[in-house]
CSV table of C-alpha atoms in Angstrom, one decimal:
chain,number,residue,atom,x,y,z
A,1,MET,CA,0.8,-59.7,-61.7
A,2,ARG,CA,0.0,-63.4,-60.7
A,3,LEU,CA,3.3,-65.4,-60.1
A,4,ARG,CA,3.1,-69.1,-59.7
A,5,PRO,CA,6.3,-71.1,-57.6
A,6,LEU,CA,6.7,-73.8,-60.1
A,7,VAL,CA,9.0,-73.1,-63.1
A,8,LEU,CA,8.0,-75.5,-66.0
A,9,CYS,CA,10.5,-75.6,-69.1
A,10,VAL,CA,9.5,-77.5,-71.5
A,11,ALA,CA,12.1,-79.1,-74.2
A,12,PHE,CA,11.0,-81.7,-76.7
A,13,ALA,CA,12.2,-81.8,-80.4
A,14,ALA,CA,10.1,-80.4,-83.0
A,15,ALA,CA,6.7,-81.8,-84.2
A,16,ALA,CA,7.2,-85.7,-84.0
A,17,PRO,CA,7.7,-87.9,-87.1
A,18,LEU,CA,5.1,-89.9,-88.8
A,19,ALA,CA,3.7,-93.1,-86.8
A,20,PRO,CA,2.1,-96.0,-87.7
A,21,LEU,CA,-1.6,-95.5,-87.2
A,22,ARG,CA,-3.0,-96.0,-83.6
A,23,ALA,CA,-6.4,-96.8,-82.7
A,24,GLN,CA,-6.8,-93.6,-80.9
A,25,ASP,CA,-5.5,-91.8,-83.9
A,26,ARG,CA,-8.4,-92.9,-86.4
A,27,PRO,CA,-11.3,-90.2,-87.1
A,28,SER,CA,-13.7,-90.6,-84.4
A,29,GLY,CA,-16.6,-88.7,-83.4
A,30,ILE,CA,-20.2,-87.6,-85.0
A,31,LEU,CA,-18.5,-85.5,-87.4
A,32,THR,CA,-16.2,-87.8,-88.7
A,33,ARG,CA,-18.5,-88.5,-92.0
A,34,THR,CA,-18.1,-84.7,-92.4
A,35,ILE,CA,-14.3,-84.3,-91.9
A,36,ALA,CA,-12.6,-87.3,-92.2
A,37,PRO,CA,-13.3,-87.8,-96.1
A,38,LEU,CA,-11.4,-84.0,-96.7
A,39,PHE,CA,-7.9,-85.3,-95.2
A,40,ARG,CA,-8.3,-88.5,-97.3
A,41,ALA,CA,-7.6,-87.3,-100.9
A,42,ARG,CA,-4.6,-88.1,-102.7
A,43,THR,CA,-3.4,-84.4,-102.5
A,44,TRP,CA,-2.5,-85.1,-98.8
A,45,ARG,CA,-0.6,-88.3,-99.3
A,46,TYR,CA,2.6,-86.6,-97.9
A,47,ALA,CA,0.8,-84.2,-95.3
A,48,THR,CA,-0.1,-84.7,-91.5
A,49,TRP,CA,-3.3,-83.4,-90.5
A,50,GLY,CA,-4.6,-83.3,-87.0
A,51,ALA,CA,-8.0,-82.0,-85.5
A,52,LEU,CA,-9.8,-81.5,-82.3
A,53,VAL,CA,-13.7,-80.4,-82.3
A,54,VAL,CA,-15.3,-80.0,-78.7
A,55,SER,CA,-18.2,-78.9,-77.7
A,56,LEU,CA,-18.1,-76.3,-74.9
A,57,THR,CA,-21.7,-76.4,-74.3
A,58,ARG,CA,-22.2,-80.0,-73.8
A,59,GLY,CA,-18.5,-81.0,-73.2
A,60,ASP,CA,-18.0,-83.9,-75.6
A,61,THR,CA,-15.9,-84.7,-78.4
A,62,LEU,CA,-17.6,-84.2,-82.1
A,63,PHE,CA,-14.5,-84.9,-84.0
A,64,SER,CA,-10.8,-86.2,-83.2
A,65,TYR,CA,-7.9,-87.2,-85.6
A,66,HIS,CA,-4.5,-87.1,-84.5
A,67,ALA,CA,-5.5,-84.9,-81.3
A,68,ASP,CA,-3.0,-85.7,-79.3
A,69,ARG,CA,0.2,-85.7,-82.0
A,70,ARG,CA,2.7,-82.6,-82.1
A,71,PHE,CA,2.5,-80.3,-85.0
A,72,LEU,CA,4.2,-77.3,-86.1
A,73,PRO,CA,1.6,-74.8,-84.9
A,74,ALA,CA,2.6,-71.7,-87.0
A,75,SER,CA,1.1,-68.3,-86.0
A,76,ASN,CA,-1.3,-70.4,-83.8
A,77,ALA,CA,1.5,-70.0,-81.0
A,78,LYS,CA,0.2,-66.3,-80.5
A,79,LEU,CA,-2.9,-68.0,-78.9
A,80,PHE,CA,-0.5,-69.3,-76.3
A,81,THR,CA,1.2,-66.0,-76.2
A,82,THR,CA,-1.3,-63.5,-75.8
A,83,ALA,CA,-3.3,-66.0,-73.3
A,84,ALA,CA,-0.1,-66.1,-70.9
A,85,ALA,CA,0.4,-62.4,-71.2
A,86,LEU,CA,-3.2,-61.6,-70.2
A,87,HIS,CA,-2.9,-63.8,-67.2
A,88,TYR,CA,0.4,-62.6,-66.0
A,89,LEU,CA,0.3,-59.0,-67.1
A,90,GLY,CA,-3.5,-57.8,-67.0
A,91,PRO,CA,-5.6,-56.2,-70.0
A,92,GLU,CA,-4.5,-53.0,-68.6
A,93,PHE,CA,-0.7,-53.3,-68.8
A,94,ARG,CA,0.9,-50.7,-70.3
A,95,PHE,CA,4.4,-50.7,-72.2
A,96,VAL,CA,6.3,-47.6,-71.2
A,97,THR,CA,9.3,-45.7,-73.6
A,98,VAL,CA,11.3,-43.1,-71.7
A,99,LEU,CA,13.3,-40.4,-72.7
A,100,PHE,CA,16.0,-39.2,-69.9
A,101,ALA,CA,19.5,-37.3,-69.6
A,102,ASP,CA,22.0,-39.4,-67.4
A,103,GLY,CA,24.1,-36.2,-66.2
A,104,PRO,CA,23.2,-32.7,-65.0
A,105,VAL,CA,21.6,-30.2,-67.3
A,106,HIS,CA,22.8,-26.7,-67.0
A,107,ASP,CA,22.7,-23.6,-69.0
A,108,SER,CA,20.6,-25.5,-71.7
A,109,THR,CA,23.6,-28.1,-71.8
A,110,VAL,CA,23.2,-31.8,-70.8
A,111,TYR,CA,26.5,-32.9,-69.7
A,112,GLY,CA,25.9,-36.5,-69.9
A,113,ASN,CA,24.2,-38.7,-72.6
A,114,LEU,CA,20.3,-38.5,-73.5
A,115,VAL,CA,18.8,-42.0,-73.1
A,116,LEU,CA,15.8,-43.3,-74.9
A,117,TYR,CA,14.8,-46.4,-73.0
A,118,GLY,CA,12.5,-49.1,-74.4
A,119,THR,CA,10.3,-51.9,-72.9
A,120,GLY,CA,9.4,-53.6,-75.9
A,121,ASP,CA,6.1,-51.5,-76.7
A,122,PRO,CA,5.2,-52.8,-79.9
A,123,THR,CA,3.2,-49.6,-81.3
A,124,PHE,CA,6.5,-47.6,-80.7
A,125,ALA,CA,8.6,-50.2,-82.7
A,126,LEU,CA,6.2,-49.9,-85.3
A,127,ASP,CA,6.2,-46.6,-86.4
A,128,THR,CA,8.3,-43.2,-86.5
A,129,ALA,CA,5.7,-40.8,-85.3
A,130,SER,CA,6.2,-41.7,-81.6
A,131,LEU,CA,9.4,-40.2,-81.7
A,132,ALA,CA,8.5,-36.5,-82.6
A,133,PRO,CA,7.1,-36.0,-79.2
A,134,PHE,CA,10.3,-37.1,-77.4
A,135,ALA,CA,12.1,-34.3,-79.7
A,136,ASP,CA,9.4,-31.5,-79.0
A,137,SER,CA,10.1,-32.5,-75.2
A,138,VAL,CA,13.8,-31.9,-75.2
A,139,VAL,CA,13.1,-28.3,-76.7
A,140,ARG,CA,10.5,-27.7,-74.3
A,141,ALA,CA,12.9,-28.5,-71.5
A,142,GLY,CA,15.3,-25.7,-72.7
A,143,ILE,CA,18.0,-28.4,-73.9
A,144,ARG,CA,19.8,-26.9,-76.9
A,145,VAL,CA,23.3,-29.2,-76.6
A,146,VAL,CA,24.0,-32.8,-75.6
A,147,ARG,CA,27.7,-32.8,-74.6
A,148,GLY,CA,27.3,-36.8,-74.4
A,149,ASP,CA,26.0,-39.6,-77.0
A,150,MET,CA,22.6,-40.1,-78.2
A,151,VAL,CA,21.8,-43.9,-76.5
A,152,GLY,CA,19.3,-46.2,-77.8
A,153,ASP,CA,18.7,-48.3,-74.4
A,154,ALA,CA,17.4,-51.9,-75.1
A,155,SER,CA,18.9,-53.6,-72.0
A,156,PHE,CA,15.4,-54.1,-70.8
A,157,LEU,CA,14.9,-57.4,-73.0
A,158,GLY,CA,18.8,-58.0,-73.5
A,159,GLY,CA,20.6,-58.5,-76.9
A,160,GLU,CA,18.7,-61.3,-78.4
A,161,LEU,CA,17.7,-60.5,-81.5
A,162,ALA,CA,16.2,-64.0,-83.3
A,163,GLY,CA,14.6,-66.7,-81.8
A,164,PRO,CA,15.5,-70.2,-81.4
A,165,GLY,CA,14.8,-72.4,-84.1
A,166,TRP,CA,14.4,-69.3,-86.6
A,167,SER,CA,15.5,-70.1,-90.0
A,168,PRO,CA,18.6,-68.1,-90.9
A,169,ASP,CA,16.7,-67.4,-94.5
A,170,ASN,CA,14.4,-65.4,-92.7
A,171,ALA,CA,16.8,-62.9,-91.3
A,172,ASP,CA,16.3,-60.4,-93.9
A,173,GLN,CA,12.5,-60.8,-94.3
A,174,PRO,CA,10.4,-58.1,-92.7
A,175,TYR,CA,8.3,-60.8,-91.1
A,176,ALA,CA,11.4,-61.6,-88.8
A,177,ALA,CA,12.5,-58.4,-88.0
A,178,PRO,CA,14.5,-58.6,-84.6
A,179,PRO,CA,12.6,-58.0,-81.7
A,180,SER,CA,14.5,-55.5,-79.4
A,181,ALA,CA,12.9,-53.7,-76.6
A,182,LEU,CA,13.6,-50.3,-78.8
A,183,GLY,CA,12.9,-50.2,-82.3
A,184,ALA,CA,11.3,-47.8,-84.7
A,185,ALA,CA,9.2,-48.4,-88.2
A,186,ALA,CA,8.9,-51.9,-88.0
A,187,ASN,CA,12.7,-52.0,-87.8
A,188,ARG,CA,12.9,-51.6,-91.5
A,189,ILE,CA,13.7,-49.1,-93.9
A,190,ARG,CA,11.7,-49.5,-97.5
A,191,ILE,CA,13.3,-48.0,-100.6
A,192,THR,CA,11.2,-46.8,-103.5
A,193,VAL,CA,12.6,-46.7,-107.0
A,194,GLU,CA,10.7,-45.1,-109.5
A,195,PRO,CA,11.3,-44.3,-113.2
A,196,GLY,CA,12.8,-40.9,-114.3
A,197,PRO,CA,11.2,-38.6,-117.0
A,198,HIS,CA,12.8,-40.3,-120.3
A,199,ALA,CA,14.8,-43.7,-121.1
A,200,GLY,CA,18.4,-43.5,-119.6
A,201,ALA,CA,17.7,-41.2,-116.9
A,202,PRO,CA,18.3,-41.7,-113.2
A,203,ALA,CA,15.9,-43.4,-111.4
A,204,VAL,CA,14.1,-41.7,-108.6
A,205,VAL,CA,15.3,-43.4,-105.2
A,206,THR,CA,13.7,-42.6,-101.6
A,207,MET,CA,14.4,-44.4,-98.4
A,208,ASP,CA,11.5,-44.2,-95.9
A,209,PRO,CA,12.4,-43.3,-92.8
A,210,PRO,CA,15.0,-40.7,-93.9
A,211,THR,CA,18.1,-42.2,-91.9
A,212,ASP,CA,21.8,-41.9,-91.9
A,213,TYR,CA,21.6,-45.9,-90.6
A,214,PHE,CA,22.4,-46.8,-94.5
A,215,THR,CA,24.0,-44.3,-96.9
A,216,LEU,CA,22.0,-44.9,-100.5
A,217,ARG,CA,23.8,-45.3,-103.7
A,218,SER,CA,22.2,-45.7,-106.6
A,219,VAL,CA,22.9,-46.5,-110.7
A,220,VAL,CA,19.5,-47.8,-111.7
A,221,THR,CA,18.8,-45.8,-114.8
A,222,THR,CA,15.1,-45.6,-116.3
A,223,GLY,CA,14.8,-48.4,-119.2
A,224,ARG,CA,13.3,-48.3,-122.7
A,225,PRO,CA,9.6,-48.4,-123.3
A,226,ARG,CA,9.3,-52.1,-123.6
A,227,SER,CA,11.9,-53.1,-120.8
A,228,ARG,CA,11.5,-55.0,-117.9
A,229,THR,CA,12.3,-54.0,-114.3
A,230,ARG,CA,15.5,-55.5,-113.0
A,231,ILE,CA,17.2,-54.1,-110.0
A,232,GLY,CA,20.0,-55.6,-107.4
A,233,VAL,CA,20.2,-54.4,-104.2
A,234,GLU,CA,23.3,-55.0,-102.1
A,235,HIS,CA,24.0,-53.8,-98.5
A,236,GLY,CA,26.7,-53.5,-95.8
A,237,PRO,CA,26.5,-53.4,-91.9
A,238,PRO,CA,25.1,-50.3,-90.4
A,239,HIS,CA,26.1,-47.0,-91.6
A,240,GLY,CA,27.4,-48.7,-94.8
A,241,ILE,CA,25.9,-48.3,-97.9
A,242,VAL,CA,23.2,-49.9,-99.8
A,243,ALA,CA,24.0,-50.1,-103.4
A,244,LEU,CA,21.2,-50.3,-106.4
A,245,SER,CA,21.9,-51.1,-109.4
A,246,GLY,CA,19.4,-52.1,-112.7
A,247,THR,CA,16.9,-50.8,-114.7
A,248,ILE,CA,12.9,-49.8,-113.8
A,249,SER,CA,10.7,-49.9,-116.7
A,250,PRO,CA,8.9,-46.6,-117.9
A,251,ARG,CA,5.6,-48.5,-117.5
A,252,ARG,CA,6.1,-49.4,-113.9
A,253,SER,CA,5.0,-46.5,-111.6
A,254,GLN,CA,7.2,-47.7,-108.5
A,255,TRP,CA,9.3,-50.6,-107.3
A,256,THR,CA,9.6,-51.2,-103.5
A,257,THR,CA,12.0,-53.1,-101.1
A,258,ASP,CA,12.4,-53.4,-97.3
A,259,ILE,CA,15.7,-53.9,-95.9
A,260,VAL,CA,15.3,-55.4,-92.1
A,261,VAL,CA,17.6,-53.1,-89.6
A,262,GLN,CA,19.8,-55.3,-87.6
A,263,GLN,CA,20.4,-52.8,-84.9
A,264,PRO,CA,16.9,-51.3,-83.9
A,265,ALA,CA,18.2,-49.6,-80.9
A,266,VAL,CA,20.8,-47.6,-83.1
A,267,PHE,CA,18.2,-47.2,-85.6
A,268,ALA,CA,15.8,-45.7,-83.3
A,269,ALA,CA,18.2,-43.2,-81.6
A,270,GLY,CA,19.7,-42.1,-84.8
A,271,LEU,CA,16.1,-41.3,-86.1
A,272,LEU,CA,15.6,-39.3,-82.8
A,273,ARG,CA,18.7,-37.4,-83.3
A,274,GLU,CA,17.8,-36.4,-86.7
A,275,LEU,CA,14.5,-35.1,-85.4
A,276,LEU,CA,16.3,-33.2,-82.5
A,277,THR,CA,19.1,-31.9,-85.2
A,278,ALA,CA,15.9,-30.4,-87.2
A,279,ARG,CA,15.0,-28.6,-83.9
A,280,GLY,CA,18.1,-27.0,-83.2
A,281,VAL,CA,19.4,-29.7,-80.8
A,282,THR,CA,23.1,-30.4,-81.2
A,283,VAL,CA,24.2,-34.1,-79.8
A,284,LEU,CA,28.3,-33.8,-79.5
A,285,GLY,CA,28.7,-37.6,-79.0
A,286,THR,CA,28.2,-40.6,-81.0
A,287,THR,CA,25.0,-42.6,-81.6
A,288,ARG,CA,25.2,-46.0,-79.9
A,289,SER,CA,23.0,-48.9,-78.4
A,290,VAL,CA,22.8,-50.2,-75.3
A,291,SER,CA,21.8,-54.2,-74.7
A,292,ASP,CA,23.6,-55.7,-71.9
A,293,GLU,CA,21.4,-56.4,-69.1
A,294,ALA,CA,20.9,-53.5,-66.6
A,295,PRO,CA,18.8,-55.2,-63.7
A,296,GLY,CA,19.0,-52.0,-61.7
A,297,ARG,CA,17.3,-50.0,-64.2
A,298,ALA,CA,14.7,-52.9,-65.3
A,299,ARG,CA,13.7,-53.4,-61.6
A,300,ALA,CA,13.1,-49.5,-61.2
A,301,LEU,CA,11.3,-49.4,-64.5
A,302,LEU,CA,9.0,-52.2,-63.2
A,303,ALA,CA,8.3,-50.5,-60.0
A,304,TRP,CA,7.6,-47.6,-61.5
A,305,VAL,CA,4.9,-49.2,-63.5
A,306,ARG,CA,3.1,-50.6,-60.5
A,307,GLU,CA,3.3,-47.5,-58.6
A,308,ARG,CA,3.0,-44.7,-61.2
A,309,THR,CA,4.3,-42.0,-59.2
A,310,GLY,CA,7.1,-39.7,-59.7
A,311,ALA,CA,9.6,-40.3,-62.5
A,312,PRO,CA,11.2,-43.7,-63.6
A,313,PHE,CA,14.6,-42.5,-63.8
A,314,ASP,CA,16.5,-39.4,-62.6
A,315,GLY,CA,16.8,-36.8,-65.4
A,316,THR,CA,13.0,-37.9,-67.1
A,317,ILE,CA,12.2,-35.9,-69.9
A,318,ALA,CA,9.4,-37.6,-71.5
A,319,ILE,CA,7.4,-40.7,-70.9
A,320,ARG,CA,5.3,-42.6,-73.7
A,321,ASN,CA,2.4,-44.8,-72.7
A,322,SER,CA,1.3,-47.7,-74.6
A,323,PRO,CA,-2.3,-48.6,-75.4
A,324,SER,CA,-3.4,-51.2,-72.9
A,325,LEU,CA,-2.3,-54.8,-73.5
A,326,GLY,CA,-5.7,-55.8,-74.1
A,327,ASP,CA,-5.8,-53.6,-77.1
A,328,LEU,CA,-2.3,-54.8,-78.2
A,329,ILE,CA,-3.4,-58.3,-78.1
A,330,ALA,CA,-6.2,-57.5,-80.4
A,331,THR,CA,-3.9,-56.3,-82.7
A,332,ILE,CA,-1.7,-59.3,-82.5
A,333,ASN,CA,-4.4,-61.7,-82.9
A,334,HIS,CA,-5.8,-59.8,-86.0
A,335,ARG,CA,-2.8,-58.9,-87.9
A,336,SER,CA,-0.5,-61.8,-86.8
A,337,ASP,CA,2.3,-59.5,-86.1
A,338,ASN,CA,5.4,-61.3,-85.4
A,339,LEU,CA,7.4,-58.5,-84.2
A,340,SER,CA,4.4,-57.2,-81.7
A,341,ALA,CA,3.8,-61.1,-80.4
A,342,GLU,CA,7.7,-61.5,-79.9
A,343,LEU,CA,8.0,-58.4,-77.5
A,344,VAL,CA,5.1,-59.2,-75.6
A,345,PHE,CA,6.2,-63.0,-75.2
A,346,ARG,CA,9.9,-61.5,-74.0
A,347,ALA,CA,7.9,-58.8,-71.7
A,348,ILE,CA,6.2,-61.7,-69.8
A,349,GLY,CA,9.5,-63.4,-69.3
A,350,ARG,CA,10.8,-60.0,-67.6
A,351,ALA,CA,7.9,-59.2,-65.7
A,352,VAL,CA,8.0,-63.1,-64.4
A,353,ASP,CA,11.2,-64.3,-64.2
A,354,GLY,CA,13.5,-61.4,-64.0
A,355,ALA,CA,14.8,-61.8,-67.7
A,356,GLY,CA,13.4,-60.6,-71.0
A,357,THR,CA,15.0,-63.7,-72.9
A,358,PHE,CA,13.6,-66.1,-75.5
A,359,ALA,CA,13.9,-68.6,-72.8
A,360,SER,CA,12.1,-66.8,-69.7
A,361,GLY,CA,9.2,-66.0,-72.0
A,362,ALA,CA,8.8,-69.7,-73.3
A,363,ALA,CA,9.3,-71.1,-69.2
A,364,ALA,CA,6.7,-68.4,-68.2
A,365,VAL,CA,4.4,-69.3,-71.0
A,366,ALA,CA,5.0,-73.0,-70.4
A,367,ARG,CA,4.2,-72.6,-66.7
A,368,PHE,CA,0.9,-71.0,-67.5
A,369,LEU,CA,0.0,-73.6,-69.8
A,370,ALA,CA,1.0,-76.3,-67.7
A,371,VAL,CA,-0.4,-74.7,-64.3
A,372,GLU,CA,-3.0,-73.1,-65.1
A,373,VAL,CA,-4.8,-74.7,-67.9
A,374,GLY,CA,-3.9,-78.1,-67.7
A,375,VAL,CA,-2.1,-78.9,-70.7
A,376,PRO,CA,0.5,-81.5,-70.5
A,377,SER,CA,3.9,-80.9,-70.8
A,378,ALA,CA,4.3,-83.3,-73.6
A,379,SER,CA,1.8,-81.9,-75.7
A,380,VAL,CA,3.7,-78.5,-76.5
A,381,GLN,CA,7.0,-77.0,-76.8
A,382,VAL,CA,7.2,-73.3,-76.6
A,383,THR,CA,10.3,-71.3,-77.8
A,384,ASP,CA,9.0,-68.2,-79.3
A,385,GLY,CA,6.0,-65.9,-78.8
A,386,SER,CA,5.0,-65.6,-82.8
A,387,GLY,CA,5.3,-69.4,-84.1
A,388,LEU,CA,8.0,-68.3,-86.5
A,389,SER,CA,10.4,-71.2,-85.0
A,390,MET,CA,10.7,-74.6,-86.3
A,391,LEU,CA,11.2,-75.6,-82.8
A,392,ASP,CA,7.5,-75.1,-81.7
A,393,ALA,CA,5.3,-77.8,-81.2
A,394,ALA,CA,1.7,-78.4,-80.1
A,395,THR,CA,-1.2,-80.8,-80.3
A,396,PRO,CA,-4.6,-79.9,-81.6
A,397,ARG,CA,-5.6,-80.9,-77.9
A,398,ALA,CA,-3.4,-78.5,-76.1
A,399,LEU,CA,-4.9,-75.7,-78.1
A,400,VAL,CA,-8.4,-76.9,-78.1
A,401,GLN,CA,-7.7,-77.1,-73.9
A,402,LEU,CA,-6.5,-73.3,-74.0
A,403,LEU,CA,-9.7,-72.2,-75.9
A,404,ALA,CA,-11.5,-74.2,-73.3
A,405,TYR,CA,-9.9,-72.4,-70.2
A,406,GLU,CA,-10.3,-69.1,-71.8
A,407,ARG,CA,-14.2,-68.8,-71.9
A,408,HIS,CA,-14.0,-69.2,-68.4
A,409,ALA,CA,-10.7,-67.1,-67.2
A,410,PRO,CA,-11.0,-63.9,-65.9
A,411,GLU,CA,-9.3,-62.0,-68.8
A,412,GLY,CA,-11.6,-64.7,-71.3
A,413,ASP,CA,-13.6,-62.1,-72.8
A,414,VAL,CA,-10.9,-60.1,-73.8
A,415,PHE,CA,-8.9,-63.0,-75.4
A,416,PHE,CA,-12.2,-64.1,-77.3
A,417,GLN,CA,-12.8,-61.0,-78.6
A,418,SER,CA,-9.2,-60.6,-79.8
A,419,LEU,CA,-9.6,-63.2,-82.4
A,420,PRO,CA,-10.7,-62.1,-85.9
A,421,GLU,CA,-14.3,-63.1,-87.3
A,422,VAL,CA,-15.2,-64.0,-90.2
A,423,GLY,CA,-16.4,-61.0,-92.0
A,424,ASP,CA,-14.9,-58.6,-89.3
A,425,GLY,CA,-10.9,-59.0,-89.4
A,426,LEU,CA,-11.0,-62.8,-90.9
A,427,GLN,CA,-11.2,-61.4,-94.5
A,428,ARG,CA,-11.3,-63.3,-97.5
A,429,ARG,CA,-12.0,-66.5,-95.7
A,430,MET,CA,-15.6,-68.1,-95.6
A,431,THR,CA,-17.3,-64.8,-96.5
A,432,GLY,CA,-20.8,-65.4,-97.5
A,433,THR,CA,-21.1,-68.8,-95.7
A,434,ALA,CA,-23.0,-69.9,-92.5
A,435,ALA,CA,-19.7,-69.1,-90.9
A,436,GLU,CA,-19.8,-65.6,-91.3
A,437,GLY,CA,-20.4,-63.8,-88.0
A,438,LYS,CA,-20.3,-67.1,-86.5
A,439,LEU,CA,-16.8,-68.2,-86.4
A,440,ARG,CA,-13.9,-66.5,-84.7
A,441,ALA,CA,-10.3,-68.0,-84.9
A,442,LYS,CA,-6.7,-67.5,-85.5
A,443,THR,CA,-4.6,-68.4,-88.3
A,444,GLY,CA,-1.2,-69.6,-88.7
A,445,THR,CA,0.8,-70.0,-91.7
A,446,LEU,CA,4.4,-71.1,-92.4
A,447,ASN,CA,5.9,-72.8,-95.9
A,448,ASP,CA,5.2,-76.4,-94.1
A,449,ALA,CA,2.2,-75.7,-91.7
A,450,SER,CA,-1.3,-74.3,-92.1
A,451,ALA,CA,-3.4,-73.9,-88.7
A,452,LEU,CA,-6.6,-72.4,-87.7
A,453,ALA,CA,-8.2,-72.6,-84.2
A,454,GLY,CA,-10.8,-71.0,-82.4
A,455,TYR,CA,-14.6,-70.7,-81.6
A,456,VAL,CA,-18.0,-71.5,-83.7
A,457,SER,CA,-21.3,-70.5,-82.8
A,458,ALA,CA,-23.2,-73.5,-84.4
A,459,ALA,CA,-26.4,-73.6,-85.9
A,460,GLY,CA,-27.9,-75.8,-83.4
A,461,GLY,CA,-27.0,-73.4,-80.7
A,462,GLU,CA,-24.0,-74.9,-79.3
A,463,GLU,CA,-20.5,-73.1,-78.8
A,464,LEU,CA,-17.5,-75.2,-80.2
A,465,ALA,CA,-14.0,-75.0,-79.8
A,466,PHE,CA,-11.6,-76.5,-82.8
A,467,SER,CA,-8.2,-76.8,-83.8
A,468,ILE,CA,-7.4,-77.5,-87.4
A,469,ILE,CA,-3.3,-78.4,-88.1
A,470,VAL,CA,-1.6,-79.4,-91.4
A,471,ASN,CA,2.0,-79.7,-91.5
A,472,ASP,CA,3.5,-80.9,-94.8
A,473,PRO,CA,0.8,-79.5,-97.4
A,474,PRO,CA,1.4,-79.5,-101.1
A,475,ARG,CA,-0.4,-75.9,-101.3
A,476,ILE,CA,-1.0,-73.8,-98.3
A,477,ARG,CA,-3.8,-72.6,-100.5
A,478,ARG,CA,-5.7,-75.9,-100.7
A,479,ALA,CA,-5.1,-76.7,-97.0
A,480,ARG,CA,-6.8,-73.6,-96.0
A,481,ALA,CA,-9.9,-74.3,-98.5
A,482,VAL,CA,-9.9,-77.5,-96.5
A,483,GLN,CA,-10.2,-75.7,-93.2
A,484,ASP,CA,-12.5,-73.3,-94.3
A,485,ARG,CA,-14.9,-76.4,-95.3
A,486,ILE,CA,-14.7,-77.5,-91.8
A,487,GLY,CA,-15.2,-74.0,-90.2
A,488,VAL,CA,-18.4,-73.5,-92.5
A,489,ALA,CA,-19.5,-77.5,-91.5
A,490,LEU,CA,-19.4,-76.4,-87.8
A,491,ALA,CA,-21.0,-73.2,-88.3
A,492,LYS,CA,-24.0,-75.3,-89.9
A,493,PHE,CA,-23.6,-78.0,-87.1
A,494,ARG,CA,-26.9,-79.3,-85.7
A,495,ARG,CA,-27.1,-82.6,-83.1
A,496,GLU,CA,-29.2,-85.5,-84.8
A,497,GLY,CA,-33.0,-85.3,-83.7
A,498,ASP,CA,-32.6,-81.4,-83.9
A,499,GLU,CA,-34.9,-79.6,-86.1
A,500,GLY,CA,-33.0,-79.0,-89.5
A,501,THR,CA,-30.7,-81.6,-88.7
A,502,ARG,CA,-27.7,-82.1,-91.6
């Protein structure tokens, strides 16, 4: 882990409003005739485009347009997060999840609590299969009774469950699931409704994963043959009621919806408790969570991660190691998973600045960009790790600077390989074109933004780095089509005078 003495916090407003066109904002570069007309269509009269294309081989700028304006970067912000994580933590860093008893164990009984301690492992947070080995470990340890509580400890990253600038409208959306140091099943419960055997019969309703976090009640019935599916869902606080009502058409095989869990640590601890019960282990107390700062426990855990000797806590029963950070980052940049990106972002803050908060993560990432990459502080605003925040901002030049830096960074190859490639990870875009197998890039999409940034192996033998961002497009699909046309043009690029010049 490499720490730097300078702490640089970036705090600017969201993407700047449109300003009068300045000389440096006019399209320039030898690709101007190819790219600039794509931004001038009447379709884009209320949109703002920015782009920068540079040759990493020759070091010159091939196209520039609004390259120093700040834009909402959407998921292109994940490039900042993943690069900083590799720099500070290293590609071999692994998250750990620990189950321990905080009291003595005598005669098959824990005289205290059973604690499941998370550090933000994205793979643990995204599934439920990881919990079963912990339950099995309790049985193998000979424990049959826990006289205390089943505790989910998420204090490693603290209690923040939404990033600065996240829209309240997204609070119940799976892509904005709360990033807790301890979670499971992507912090959501999927409800599936299937029609019954005949009209008027109750619908068949299931909940995945099965849990007592909510109590499910349904009065959904099977409709007549030509009826439509109309299902309403209401849910209260944790351990409350999820009420379903309405009708499902018999012509529909199933209807699904996801409910976001707002107390992920309680949810994960409850799932483990149910697995223990199924194995004959009784927990006499309640199921609860801990999210308040516990610096002593966090410091002990980080020290153990560095040394890997003994056990992180007294009473440790089981430890789970995540895949390597290099593998996790490949998943983040390929799948653009917001929950994973935020967990990594806040883990950077915990490891570098001693707090697993959004503010600490932002300070560490901004420091990396300023000190290591040389990005001017006015060019970026870092507020979260996924790009969900409407306060995030970045210039195309800042993104290209990062891409150029990573081609020579110690962890640069891991970063490069983490980006999806046209035809292999970057699906349904530019396939069957000159860009297939030649272009690697990270996408970014919000309602008001579309971004694409990455590398191209051009036909003339040069390696190019590029960033293309549009804010306020009328249609995201049209914006992607323009970005894809540019990507193909870059893949075909040859210098004047080269054989096959276009």
